[in-house]
Coordinates of C-alpha atoms in Angstrom, one line a residue:
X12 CA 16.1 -5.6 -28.7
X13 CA 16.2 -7.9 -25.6
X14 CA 19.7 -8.3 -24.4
X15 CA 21.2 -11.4 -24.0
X16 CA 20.3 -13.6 -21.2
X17 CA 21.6 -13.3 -18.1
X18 CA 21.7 -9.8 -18.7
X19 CA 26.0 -8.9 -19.3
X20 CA 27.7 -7.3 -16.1
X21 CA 27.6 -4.2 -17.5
X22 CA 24.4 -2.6 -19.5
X23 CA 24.5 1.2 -20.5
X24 CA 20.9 2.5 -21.1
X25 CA 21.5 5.1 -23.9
X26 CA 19.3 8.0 -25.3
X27 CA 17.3 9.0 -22.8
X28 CA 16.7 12.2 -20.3
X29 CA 17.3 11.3 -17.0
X30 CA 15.1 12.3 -13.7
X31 CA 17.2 11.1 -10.8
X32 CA 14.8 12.5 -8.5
X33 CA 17.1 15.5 -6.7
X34 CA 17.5 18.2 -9.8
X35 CA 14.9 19.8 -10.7
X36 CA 14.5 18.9 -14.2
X37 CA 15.5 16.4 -16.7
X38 CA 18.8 15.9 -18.6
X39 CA 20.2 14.4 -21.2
X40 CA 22.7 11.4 -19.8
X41 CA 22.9 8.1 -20.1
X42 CA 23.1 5.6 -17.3
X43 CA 25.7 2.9 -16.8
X44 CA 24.6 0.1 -15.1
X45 CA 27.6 -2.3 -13.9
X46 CA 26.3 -5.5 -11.8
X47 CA 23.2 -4.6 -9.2
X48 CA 24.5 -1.2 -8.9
X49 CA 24.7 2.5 -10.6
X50 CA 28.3 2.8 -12.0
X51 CA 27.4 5.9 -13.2
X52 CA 26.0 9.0 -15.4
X53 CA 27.4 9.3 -19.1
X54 CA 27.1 12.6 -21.4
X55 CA 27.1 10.9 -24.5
X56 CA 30.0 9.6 -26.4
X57 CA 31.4 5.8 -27.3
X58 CA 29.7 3.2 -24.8
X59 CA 32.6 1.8 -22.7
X60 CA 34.2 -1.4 -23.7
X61 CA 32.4 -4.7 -22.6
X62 CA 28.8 -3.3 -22.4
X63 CA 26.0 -4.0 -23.9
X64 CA 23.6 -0.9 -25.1
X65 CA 19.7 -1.0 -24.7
X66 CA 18.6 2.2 -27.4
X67 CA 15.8 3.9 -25.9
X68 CA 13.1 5.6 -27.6
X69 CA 13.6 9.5 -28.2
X70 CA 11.9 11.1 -26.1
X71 CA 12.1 8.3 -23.1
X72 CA 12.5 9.4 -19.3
X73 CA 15.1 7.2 -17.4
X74 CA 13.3 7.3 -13.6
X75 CA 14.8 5.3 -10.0
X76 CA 12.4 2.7 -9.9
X77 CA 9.0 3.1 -8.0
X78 CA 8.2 2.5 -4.6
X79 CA 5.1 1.7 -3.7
X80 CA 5.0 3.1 0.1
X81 CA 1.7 1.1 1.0
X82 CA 0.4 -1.9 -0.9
X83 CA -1.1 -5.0 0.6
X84 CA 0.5 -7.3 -1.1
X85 CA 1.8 -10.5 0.7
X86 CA -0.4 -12.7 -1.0
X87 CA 1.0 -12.3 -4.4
X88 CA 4.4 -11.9 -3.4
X89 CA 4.1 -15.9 -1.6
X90 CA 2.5 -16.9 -4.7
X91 CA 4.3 -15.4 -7.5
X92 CA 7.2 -13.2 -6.3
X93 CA 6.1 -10.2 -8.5
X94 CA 3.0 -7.8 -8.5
X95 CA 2.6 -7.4 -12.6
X96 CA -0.3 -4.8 -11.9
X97 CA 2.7 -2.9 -10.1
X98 CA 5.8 -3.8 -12.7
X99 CA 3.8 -2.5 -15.2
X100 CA 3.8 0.8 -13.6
X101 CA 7.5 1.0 -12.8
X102 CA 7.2 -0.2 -9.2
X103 CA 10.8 -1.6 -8.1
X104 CA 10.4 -2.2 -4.7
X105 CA 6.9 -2.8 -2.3
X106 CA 6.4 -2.2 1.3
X107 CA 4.2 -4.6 3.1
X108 CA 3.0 -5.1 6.3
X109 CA 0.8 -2.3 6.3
X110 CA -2.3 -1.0 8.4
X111 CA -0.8 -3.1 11.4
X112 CA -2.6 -5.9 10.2
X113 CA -0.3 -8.9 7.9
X114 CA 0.8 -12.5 8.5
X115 CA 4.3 -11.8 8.4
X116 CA 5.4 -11.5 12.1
X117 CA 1.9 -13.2 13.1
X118 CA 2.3 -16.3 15.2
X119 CA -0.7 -19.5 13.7
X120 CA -3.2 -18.4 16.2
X121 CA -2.8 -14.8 14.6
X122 CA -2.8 -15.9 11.2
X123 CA -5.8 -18.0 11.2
X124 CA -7.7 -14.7 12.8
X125 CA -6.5 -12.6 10.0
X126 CA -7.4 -15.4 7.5
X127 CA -10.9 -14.8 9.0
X128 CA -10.9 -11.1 9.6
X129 CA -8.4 -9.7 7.1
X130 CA -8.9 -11.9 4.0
X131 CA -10.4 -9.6 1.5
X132 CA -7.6 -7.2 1.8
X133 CA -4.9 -9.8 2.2
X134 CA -6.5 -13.2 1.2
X135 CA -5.6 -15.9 3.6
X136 CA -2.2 -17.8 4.6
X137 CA -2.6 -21.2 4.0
X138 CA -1.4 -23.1 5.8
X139 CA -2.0 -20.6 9.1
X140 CA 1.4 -21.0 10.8
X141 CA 3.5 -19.0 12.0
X142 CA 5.8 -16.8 9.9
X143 CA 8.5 -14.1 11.1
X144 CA 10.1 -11.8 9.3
X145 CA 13.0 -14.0 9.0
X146 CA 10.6 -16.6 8.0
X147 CA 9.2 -14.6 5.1
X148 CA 12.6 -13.7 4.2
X149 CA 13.4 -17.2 3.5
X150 CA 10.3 -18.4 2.2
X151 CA 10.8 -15.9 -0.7
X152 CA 14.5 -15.7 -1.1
X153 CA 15.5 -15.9 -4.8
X154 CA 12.1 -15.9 -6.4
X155 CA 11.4 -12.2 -6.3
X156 CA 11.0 -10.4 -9.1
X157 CA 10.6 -7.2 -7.4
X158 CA 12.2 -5.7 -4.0
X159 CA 10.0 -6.2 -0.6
X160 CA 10.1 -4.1 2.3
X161 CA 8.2 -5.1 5.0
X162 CA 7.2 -3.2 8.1
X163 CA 6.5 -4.8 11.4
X164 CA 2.7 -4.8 12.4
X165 CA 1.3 -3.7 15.9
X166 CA -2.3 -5.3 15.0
X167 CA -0.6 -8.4 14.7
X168 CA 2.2 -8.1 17.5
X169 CA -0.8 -7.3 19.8
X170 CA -2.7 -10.3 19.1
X171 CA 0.2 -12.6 19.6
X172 CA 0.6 -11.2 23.0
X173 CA -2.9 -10.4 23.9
X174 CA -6.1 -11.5 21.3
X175 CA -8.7 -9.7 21.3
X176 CA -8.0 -7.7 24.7
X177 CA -9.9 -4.8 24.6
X178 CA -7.6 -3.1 27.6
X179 CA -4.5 -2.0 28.2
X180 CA -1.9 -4.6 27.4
X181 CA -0.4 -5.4 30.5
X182 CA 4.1 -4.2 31.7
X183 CA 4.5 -7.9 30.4
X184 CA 2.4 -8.0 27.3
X185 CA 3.5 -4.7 26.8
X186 CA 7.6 -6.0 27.5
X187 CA 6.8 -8.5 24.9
X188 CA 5.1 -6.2 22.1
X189 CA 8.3 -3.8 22.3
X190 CA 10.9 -7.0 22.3
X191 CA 8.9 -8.4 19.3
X192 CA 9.4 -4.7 17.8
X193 CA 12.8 -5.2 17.9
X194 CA 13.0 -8.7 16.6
X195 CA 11.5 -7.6 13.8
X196 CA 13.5 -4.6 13.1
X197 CA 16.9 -7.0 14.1
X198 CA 15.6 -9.7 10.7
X199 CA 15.0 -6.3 8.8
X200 CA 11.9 -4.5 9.0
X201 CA 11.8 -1.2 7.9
X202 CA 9.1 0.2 10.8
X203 CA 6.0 -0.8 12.5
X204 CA 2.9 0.2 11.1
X205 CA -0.9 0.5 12.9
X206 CA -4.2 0.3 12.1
X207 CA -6.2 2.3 14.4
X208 CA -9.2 1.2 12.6
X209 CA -9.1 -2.3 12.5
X210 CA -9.0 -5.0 15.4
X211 CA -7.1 -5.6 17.1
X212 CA -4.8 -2.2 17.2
X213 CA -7.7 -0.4 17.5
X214 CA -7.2 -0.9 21.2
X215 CA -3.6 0.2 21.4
X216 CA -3.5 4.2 22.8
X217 CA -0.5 6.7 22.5
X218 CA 1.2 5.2 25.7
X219 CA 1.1 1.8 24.4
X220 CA 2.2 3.0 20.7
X221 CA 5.0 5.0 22.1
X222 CA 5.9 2.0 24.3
X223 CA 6.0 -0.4 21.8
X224 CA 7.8 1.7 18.9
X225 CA 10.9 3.2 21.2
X226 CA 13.3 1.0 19.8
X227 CA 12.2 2.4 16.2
X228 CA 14.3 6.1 16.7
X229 CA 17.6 4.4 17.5
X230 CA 17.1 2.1 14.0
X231 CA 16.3 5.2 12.0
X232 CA 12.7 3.7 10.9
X233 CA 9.6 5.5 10.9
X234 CA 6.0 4.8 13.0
X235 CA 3.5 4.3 10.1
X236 CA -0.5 4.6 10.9
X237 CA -3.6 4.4 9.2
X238 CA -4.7 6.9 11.1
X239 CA -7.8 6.5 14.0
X240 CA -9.4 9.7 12.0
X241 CA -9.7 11.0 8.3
X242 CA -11.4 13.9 6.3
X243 CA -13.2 16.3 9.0
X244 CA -11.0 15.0 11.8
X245 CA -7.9 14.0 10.2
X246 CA -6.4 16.8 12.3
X247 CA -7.1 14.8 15.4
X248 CA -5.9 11.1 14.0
X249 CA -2.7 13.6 12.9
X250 CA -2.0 14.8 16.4
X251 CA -2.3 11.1 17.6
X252 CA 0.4 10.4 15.3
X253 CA 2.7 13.5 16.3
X254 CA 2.0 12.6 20.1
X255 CA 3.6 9.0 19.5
X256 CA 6.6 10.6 17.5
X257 CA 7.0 13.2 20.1
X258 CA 6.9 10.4 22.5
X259 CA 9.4 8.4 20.4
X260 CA 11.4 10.7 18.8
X261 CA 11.4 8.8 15.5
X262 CA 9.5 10.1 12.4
X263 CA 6.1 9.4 11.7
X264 CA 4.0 9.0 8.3
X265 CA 0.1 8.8 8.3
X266 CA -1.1 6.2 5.5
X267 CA -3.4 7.1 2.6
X268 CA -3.9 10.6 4.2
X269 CA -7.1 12.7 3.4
X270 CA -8.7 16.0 4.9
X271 CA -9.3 19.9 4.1
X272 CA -6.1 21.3 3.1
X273 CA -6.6 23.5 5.6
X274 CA -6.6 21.1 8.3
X275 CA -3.4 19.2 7.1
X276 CA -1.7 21.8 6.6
X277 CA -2.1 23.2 10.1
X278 CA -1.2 19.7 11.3
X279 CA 2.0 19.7 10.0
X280 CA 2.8 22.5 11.0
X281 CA 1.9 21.4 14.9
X282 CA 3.9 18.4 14.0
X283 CA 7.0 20.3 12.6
X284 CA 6.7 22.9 15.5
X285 CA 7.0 19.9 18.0
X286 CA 10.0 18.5 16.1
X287 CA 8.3 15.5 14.7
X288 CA 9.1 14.9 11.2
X289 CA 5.4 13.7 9.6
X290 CA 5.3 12.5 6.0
X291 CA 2.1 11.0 4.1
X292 CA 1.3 8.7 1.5
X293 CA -1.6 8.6 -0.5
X294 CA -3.5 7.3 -3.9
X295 CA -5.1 9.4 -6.3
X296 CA -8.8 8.7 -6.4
X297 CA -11.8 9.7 -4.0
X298 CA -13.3 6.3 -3.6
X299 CA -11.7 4.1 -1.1
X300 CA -11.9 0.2 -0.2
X301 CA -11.6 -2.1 2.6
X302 CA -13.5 -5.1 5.1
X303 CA -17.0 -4.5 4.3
X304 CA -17.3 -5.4 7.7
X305 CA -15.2 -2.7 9.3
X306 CA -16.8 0.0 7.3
X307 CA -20.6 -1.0 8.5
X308 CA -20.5 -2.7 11.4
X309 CA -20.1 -0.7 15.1
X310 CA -16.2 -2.0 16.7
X311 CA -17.9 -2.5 19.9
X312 CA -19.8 -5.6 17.8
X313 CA -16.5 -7.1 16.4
X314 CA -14.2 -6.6 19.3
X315 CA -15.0 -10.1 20.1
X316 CA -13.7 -11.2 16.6
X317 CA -15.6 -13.2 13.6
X318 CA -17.4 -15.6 15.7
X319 CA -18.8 -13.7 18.2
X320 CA -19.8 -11.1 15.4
X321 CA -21.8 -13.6 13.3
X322 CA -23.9 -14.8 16.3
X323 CA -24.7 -10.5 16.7
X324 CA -26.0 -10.9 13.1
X325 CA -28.4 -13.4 14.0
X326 CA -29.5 -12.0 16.9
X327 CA -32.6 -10.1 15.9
X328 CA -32.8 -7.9 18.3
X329 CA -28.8 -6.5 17.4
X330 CA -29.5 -6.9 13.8
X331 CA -32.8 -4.6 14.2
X332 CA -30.3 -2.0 16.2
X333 CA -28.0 -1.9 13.3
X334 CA -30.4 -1.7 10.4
X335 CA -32.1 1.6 12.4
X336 CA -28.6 3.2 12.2
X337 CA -27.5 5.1 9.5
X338 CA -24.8 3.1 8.0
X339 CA -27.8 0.8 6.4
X340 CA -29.6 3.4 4.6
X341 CA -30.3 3.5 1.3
X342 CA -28.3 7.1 0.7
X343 CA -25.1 5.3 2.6
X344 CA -25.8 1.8 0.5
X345 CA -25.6 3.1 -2.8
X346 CA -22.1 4.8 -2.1
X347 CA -20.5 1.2 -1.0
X348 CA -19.7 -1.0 -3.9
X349 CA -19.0 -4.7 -3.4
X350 CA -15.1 -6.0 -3.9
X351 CA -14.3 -9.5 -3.0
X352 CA -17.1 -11.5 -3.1
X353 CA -17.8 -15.2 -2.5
X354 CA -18.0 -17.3 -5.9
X355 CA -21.6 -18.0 -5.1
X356 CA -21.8 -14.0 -5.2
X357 CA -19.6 -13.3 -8.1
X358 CA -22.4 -11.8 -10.2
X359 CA -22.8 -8.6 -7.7
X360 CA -19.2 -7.9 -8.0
X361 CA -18.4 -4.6 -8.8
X362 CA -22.1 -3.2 -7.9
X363 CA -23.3 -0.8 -5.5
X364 CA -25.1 -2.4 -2.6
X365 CA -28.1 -0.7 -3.3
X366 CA -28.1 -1.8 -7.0
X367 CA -27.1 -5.8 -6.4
X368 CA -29.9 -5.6 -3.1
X369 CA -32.5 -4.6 -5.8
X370 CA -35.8 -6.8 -5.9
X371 CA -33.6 -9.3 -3.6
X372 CA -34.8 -8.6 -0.3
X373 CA -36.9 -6.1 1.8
X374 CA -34.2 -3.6 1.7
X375 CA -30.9 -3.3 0.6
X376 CA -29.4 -2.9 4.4
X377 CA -30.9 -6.3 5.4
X378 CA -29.7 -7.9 2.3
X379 CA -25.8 -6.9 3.2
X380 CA -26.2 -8.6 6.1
X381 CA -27.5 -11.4 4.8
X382 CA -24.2 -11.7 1.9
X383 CA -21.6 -10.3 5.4
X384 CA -23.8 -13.4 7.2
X385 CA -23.3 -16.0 4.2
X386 CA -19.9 -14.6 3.8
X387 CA -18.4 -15.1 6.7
X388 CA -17.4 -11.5 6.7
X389 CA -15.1 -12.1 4.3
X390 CA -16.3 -9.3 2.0
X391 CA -14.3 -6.5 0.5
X392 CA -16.1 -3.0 -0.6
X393 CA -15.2 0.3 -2.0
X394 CA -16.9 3.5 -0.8
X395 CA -17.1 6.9 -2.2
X396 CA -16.4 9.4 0.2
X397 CA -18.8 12.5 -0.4
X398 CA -16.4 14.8 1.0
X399 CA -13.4 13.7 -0.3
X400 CA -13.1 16.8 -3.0
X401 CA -10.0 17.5 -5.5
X402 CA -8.4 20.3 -3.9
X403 CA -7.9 17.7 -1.3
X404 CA -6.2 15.2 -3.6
X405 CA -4.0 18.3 -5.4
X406 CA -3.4 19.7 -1.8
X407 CA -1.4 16.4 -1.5
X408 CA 0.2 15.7 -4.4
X409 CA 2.1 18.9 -3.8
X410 CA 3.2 18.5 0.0
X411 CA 7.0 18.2 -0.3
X412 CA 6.7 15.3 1.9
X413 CA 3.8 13.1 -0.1
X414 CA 5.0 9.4 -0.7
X415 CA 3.2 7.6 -3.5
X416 CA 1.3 4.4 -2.0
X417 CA -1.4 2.5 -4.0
X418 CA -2.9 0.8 -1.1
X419 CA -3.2 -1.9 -3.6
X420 CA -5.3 -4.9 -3.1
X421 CA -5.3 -8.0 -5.6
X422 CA -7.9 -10.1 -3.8
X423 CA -11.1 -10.9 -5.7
X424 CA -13.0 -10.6 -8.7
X425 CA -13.2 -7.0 -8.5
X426 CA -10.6 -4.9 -6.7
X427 CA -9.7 -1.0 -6.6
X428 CA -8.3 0.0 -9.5
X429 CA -5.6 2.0 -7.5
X430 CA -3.4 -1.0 -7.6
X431 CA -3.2 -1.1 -11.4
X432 CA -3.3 2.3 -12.0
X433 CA -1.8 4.5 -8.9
X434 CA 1.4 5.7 -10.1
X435 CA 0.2 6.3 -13.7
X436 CA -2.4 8.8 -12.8
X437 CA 0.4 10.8 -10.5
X438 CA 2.7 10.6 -13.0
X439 CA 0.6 11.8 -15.3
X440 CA -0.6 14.9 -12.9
X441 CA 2.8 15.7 -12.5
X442 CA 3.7 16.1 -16.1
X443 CA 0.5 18.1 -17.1
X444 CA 0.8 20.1 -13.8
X445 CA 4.4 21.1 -15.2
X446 CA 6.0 19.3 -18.4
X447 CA 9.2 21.0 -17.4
X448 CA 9.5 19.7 -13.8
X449 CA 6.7 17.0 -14.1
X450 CA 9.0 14.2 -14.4
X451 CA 11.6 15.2 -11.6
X452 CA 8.4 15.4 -9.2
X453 CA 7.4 12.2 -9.8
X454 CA 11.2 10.7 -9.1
X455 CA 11.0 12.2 -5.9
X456 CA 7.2 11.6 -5.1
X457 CA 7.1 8.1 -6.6
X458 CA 10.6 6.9 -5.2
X459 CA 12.9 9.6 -3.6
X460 CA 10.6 10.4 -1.0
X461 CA 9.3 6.5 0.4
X462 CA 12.9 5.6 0.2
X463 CA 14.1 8.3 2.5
X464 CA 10.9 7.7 5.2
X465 CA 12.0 4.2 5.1
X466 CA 15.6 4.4 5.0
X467 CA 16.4 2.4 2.1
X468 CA 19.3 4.5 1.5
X469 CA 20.8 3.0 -1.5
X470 CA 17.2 3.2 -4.0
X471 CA 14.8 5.9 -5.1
X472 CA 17.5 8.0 -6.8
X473 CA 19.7 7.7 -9.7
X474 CA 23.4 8.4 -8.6
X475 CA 26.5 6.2 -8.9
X476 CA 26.8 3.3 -6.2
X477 CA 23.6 3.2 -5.7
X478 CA 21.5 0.3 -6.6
X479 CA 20.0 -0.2 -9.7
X480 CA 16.4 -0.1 -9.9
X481 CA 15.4 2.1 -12.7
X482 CA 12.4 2.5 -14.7
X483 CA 11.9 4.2 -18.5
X484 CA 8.8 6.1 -19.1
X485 CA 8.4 5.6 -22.9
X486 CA 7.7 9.1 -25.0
X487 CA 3.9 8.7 -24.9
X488 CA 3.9 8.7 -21.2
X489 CA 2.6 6.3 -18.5
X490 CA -0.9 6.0 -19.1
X491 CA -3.3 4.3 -16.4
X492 CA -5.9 2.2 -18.2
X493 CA -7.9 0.5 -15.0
X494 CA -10.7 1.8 -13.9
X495 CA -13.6 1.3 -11.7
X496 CA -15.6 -0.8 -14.2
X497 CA -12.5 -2.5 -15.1
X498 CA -9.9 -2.7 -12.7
X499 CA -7.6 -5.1 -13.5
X500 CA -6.4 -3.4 -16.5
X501 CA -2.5 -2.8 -16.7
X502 CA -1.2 0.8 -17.8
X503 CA 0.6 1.0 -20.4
X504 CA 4.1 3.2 -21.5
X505 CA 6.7 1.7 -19.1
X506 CA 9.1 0.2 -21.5
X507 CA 11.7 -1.3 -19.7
X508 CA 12.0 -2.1 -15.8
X509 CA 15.3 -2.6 -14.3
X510 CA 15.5 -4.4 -10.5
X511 CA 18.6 -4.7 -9.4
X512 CA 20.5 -4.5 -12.1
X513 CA 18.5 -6.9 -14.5
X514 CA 15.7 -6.4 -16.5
X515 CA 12.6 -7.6 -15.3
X516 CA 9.9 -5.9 -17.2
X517 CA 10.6 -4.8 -21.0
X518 CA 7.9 -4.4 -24.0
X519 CA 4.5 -4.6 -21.7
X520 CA 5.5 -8.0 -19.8
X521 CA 7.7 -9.7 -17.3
X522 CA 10.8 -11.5 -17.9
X523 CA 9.8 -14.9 -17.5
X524 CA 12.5 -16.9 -14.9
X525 CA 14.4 -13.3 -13.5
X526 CA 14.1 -13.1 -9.7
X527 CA 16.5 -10.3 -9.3
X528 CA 14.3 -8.3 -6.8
X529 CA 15.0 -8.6 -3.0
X530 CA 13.8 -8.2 0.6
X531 CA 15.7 -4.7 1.2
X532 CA 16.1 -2.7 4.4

């Protein structure tokens, strides 16, 4: 039964085990919920006077809601104020501004770039203008109906200060990368985030980083990357990571981590051994996605952004080059599957290059260029990574210091089915890895341990005072139903979702007109 509407003051969800994310199992309790906040942990007995009762299911699991530590997901948030892919999963809160590459913080010039070069991840901002993190802040204020965290973004710092230099920044760019830092983090970021794979942060170094993210130790927020190197030489993007929080003496967190266990695990212990607290997030599935652009074409031929780029792919004599190398093989081809598409395209959505290429043109690596050509670049793609094995993943999902992040994209006809399905498939590791403890790992996986990286020091637990962001896991279990086929698929078995104290998700759908969630820091 719904309750009333606006949810009463006080709200005591009854008949359920709790998983507050510290113990390490379950217990029976039920959870007062007074206002926005925890008033605290009931055994049983009469509810207290002037409360309404929500009965759950037997056999429900009361969790702190989600938190998605690395989803790309400012364009829904502008348009809608709620990711329903994520709600759905018993995400409370999303942190944005990821792989040093978003609008918010970008000045126009910086956001028409990224409109160009970013757009299947993050679709574009329309109009390109500029937009702070104060900016965003107001722009969404009171139409959320999930919390925002939002990192500040060194790809998009740098090219407000700099374009597309390829070089050093200069002591004044530089001055005015760190002051924008701090700017950011004054308006409430939650960190600064990189993208050492992408353009423009590609071109920052460890003197620049640790330049730039000083003024991140004294606020207590952490240096997030997507690291310069994964799988084989994810040790080596690692120690880039330590160096700057060596340099810094703030914590560090590598995004969507991957590599021999081996490998990771000597890595943090370098990192631990040099004082630098590293944490990870990651999503659950061995095929990855991103710019089509960035995974097949060389840096060196984009470093002079989307313009200069398309006249290298009409250049026969470049275009010749690339189709020799062996990013345009067959073998590599058939491994990429296309994402976001344009309309004119929309039937290859979904398909591996090598598939949609077939019968269409002399090979399949001169066909993608001809769709990156027609494109504009603006062409998302999935890729399965050959040595991306599942002692990897399981490695991982056991490191005490794992974060769940979807890396969620919800641009196009066919994105990643991570965004839809993420924190299902963990949830449901956990429980089947250990139905005792299952649920307590995925409190502190799936929340406890993304709200201490960022320090959002009042969510990810249940505890009295804290706020209340909460999330039942119904007795069959969360159960992810995207998949790669069908990706846009919702997962079922969250029955109720609680942001800030008022429902916002209850029997497999939003609340329609609750904007309860927030931008938190």
């Amino acid at each position: 039964m719904h309750p009333a509407h606006p949810d009463p003051a006080r709200t005591l969800l009854r008949g359920g085990l709790v998983a507050d994310g510290v113990a390490e199992v379950t217990r029976r309790a039920d959870v007062l919920v007074d206002g926005p906040v925890i008033a605290g942990l009931i055994a049983g007995g009469d509810p207290p006077a002037e409360c309404a009762v929500i009965d759950l299911a037997p056999g429900s699991v009361i969790c702190p809601g989600f938190i998605d530590a690395h989803v790309h997901a400012e364009g829904p948030v502008l348009a809608a104020g709620r990711v329903d892919g994520a709600l759905a999963q018993g995400v409370t809160t999303l942190v944005i501004g990821q792989d040093g590459q978003s609008w918010v913080g970008a000045t126009a010039a910086t956001a028409q770039y990224l409109n160009e070069y970013f757009a299947p991840v993050n679709g574009a901002l329309e109009p390109a203008r500029d937009l702070s993190v104060a900016d965003f802040r107001a722009a969404v204020s009171g139409r959320l109906a999930q919390n925002v965290a939002v990192l500040a973004s060194q790809g998009t710092i740098r090219h407000n200060v700099a374009g597309l230099t390829r070089g050093p920044l200069t002591p004044p760019q530089r001055a005015a990368a760190r002051r924008a830092v701090e700017q950011a983090l004054a308006d409430g970021a939650v960190g600064l985030s990189s993208g050492l794979d992408y353009l423009p942060s590609r071109f920052g170094d460890v003197a620049e980083m640790t330049a730039i993210a000083a003024p991140l130790a004294a606020a207590g927020r952490p240096y997030v990357s997507h690291l310069r190197a994964y799988g084989p030489q994810a040790g080596s993007g690692l120690a880039e990571l330590a160096a700057v929080g060596a340099g810094t003496g703030t914590r560090v967190h590598a995004s969507h981590l991957w590599g021999a266990p081996t490998d990771l695990q000597a890595a943090f212990a370098s990192a631990a051994a040099a004082g630098v607290a590293l944490s990870c997030d990651m999503y659950p599935y061995r095929r990855s996605s991103t710019v089509l652009a960035m995974l097949l074409l060389p840096p060196d031929l984009q470093a002079g952004g989307p313009a200069a780029t398309l006249a290298a792919l009409a250049d026969r004599g470049q275009r010749a080059g690339l189709l020799a190398g062996p990013k345009f093989t067959d073998d590599f081809l058939r491994d990429v599957y296309l994402g976001d598409v344009p309309p004119r395209y929309a039937q290859f959505a979904g398909q591996a290059v090598t598939r949609a290429a077939a019968g269409r043109a002399p090979s399949a690596g001169e066909w993608v260029l001809d769709l990156l050509a027609a494109a504009r670049l603006r062409v998302g793609a999935h890729l399965d990574r050959r040595l991306l094995a599942d002692d990897h993943l399981a490695w991982l999902a056991a490191a005490d210091r794992m974060c769940a992040g979807s890396d969620g994209i919800y641009q196009g006809q066919h994105p990643h089915p991570r965004g839809y399905g993420a924190f299902a498939r963990l949830a449901g590791h956990y429980l089947a890895a250990d139905p005792v403890r299952g649920h307590q790992r995925a409190a502190r996986h799936l929340a406890a341990n993304a709200a201490a990286v960022y320090g959002l020091r009042d969510r990810g637990r249940i505890a009295p005072g804290l706020a209340a962001d909460l999330c039942v896991i119904g007795p069959g279990g969360l159960t992810e139903r995207a998949t790669y086929a069908a990706p846009q698929v919702t997962a079922t078995g969250i029955s109720l979702v609680m942001v800030n104290g008022v429902v916002a998700w209850q029997d497999g759908q939003p609340r329609a007109g609750r904007w309860p969630g927030a931008v938190v820091s």
